[in-house]
Amino acid sequence: MKITSVNVRKIEKEGSRMKGIASVLIDDAFAVHDIRIIEGDNGLFIAMPSRKTATGGYRDIAHPINPETRTKFEEAILEAYKTAE
């Protein structure tokens, strides 16, 4: 699996921990949109796209299955965030 493109849109909303939204293209064949970039207590992290369930909780729509893949996503997205205007 190769991440072939990352697009980041920074969000500057006062009082919000959400700092941006990312879209990732994998192998020039599969796209994942609405990945949130969040400012946490220990720095930036990503939150995969999710949907609210009938019970009021949230469930990821798409997500990495293993830690290595999650790290690839996080590194690529946060690098693109740093260089985005």
XYZ file of C-alpha atoms in Angstrom:
85
model
C 0.000 0.000 0.000
C 1.303 3.398 -0.954
C -0.202 6.748 -0.018
C -0.012 8.588 -3.319
C -1.638 11.901 -2.380
C -2.654 13.837 0.717
C -4.747 17.003 0.647
C -5.217 19.031 3.835
C -7.560 21.932 4.503
C -6.619 23.826 7.663
C -9.434 25.002 9.923
C -8.957 27.995 12.171
C -11.916 28.134 14.514
C -11.410 29.737 17.912
C -11.841 27.321 20.799
C -11.887 24.249 18.541
C -9.428 21.377 18.883
C -10.010 20.386 15.253
C -7.197 21.912 13.192
C -7.885 20.483 9.752
C -9.513 17.962 7.441
C -7.534 15.602 5.204
C -8.211 13.411 2.196
C -5.842 10.564 1.331
C -5.451 8.754 -1.985
C -4.088 5.196 -1.770
C -2.327 3.572 -4.746
C -3.981 6.143 -7.061
C -7.075 3.951 -6.712
C -8.874 4.459 -3.369
C -9.720 7.692 -1.514
C -10.519 8.304 2.138
C -12.058 11.709 2.901
C -12.924 13.606 6.089
C -9.984 12.499 8.223
C -9.875 15.027 11.055
C -6.672 16.530 12.433
C -7.137 17.124 16.159
C -5.021 19.021 18.708
C -4.762 16.660 21.683
C -3.071 17.059 25.046
C 0.080 15.419 23.617
C 0.079 17.102 20.188
C -1.662 16.534 16.880
C -3.323 13.247 15.965
C -5.751 12.015 13.316
C -9.313 10.786 13.727
C -10.709 8.618 10.955
C -14.111 9.427 9.394
C -16.959 8.231 11.584
C -20.739 8.184 11.769
C -23.021 8.584 14.766
C -24.828 5.346 15.681
C -28.436 4.962 16.779
C -27.257 4.523 20.377
C -25.413 7.858 20.340
C -21.884 6.516 19.992
C -19.579 6.849 17.000
C -18.301 4.172 14.632
C -15.433 4.556 12.148
C -16.461 4.326 8.513
C -12.927 3.507 7.348
C -9.851 2.865 9.455
C -6.410 1.211 9.407
C -6.403 -2.386 10.617
C -2.904 -2.408 12.119
C -0.607 0.075 13.904
C 1.895 0.218 11.034
C -0.743 1.402 8.581
C -2.120 3.916 11.080
C 1.400 5.304 11.525
C 1.771 5.673 7.728
C -1.485 7.637 7.572
C -0.628 9.809 10.564
C 2.884 10.648 9.339
C 1.716 11.507 5.800
C -1.232 13.607 6.980
C 0.649 15.516 9.679
C 3.516 16.246 7.268
C 1.021 17.630 4.730
C -0.623 19.646 7.530
C 2.704 21.278 8.427
C 3.262 22.422 4.850
C -0.358 23.429 4.086
C -1.252 27.090 3.933
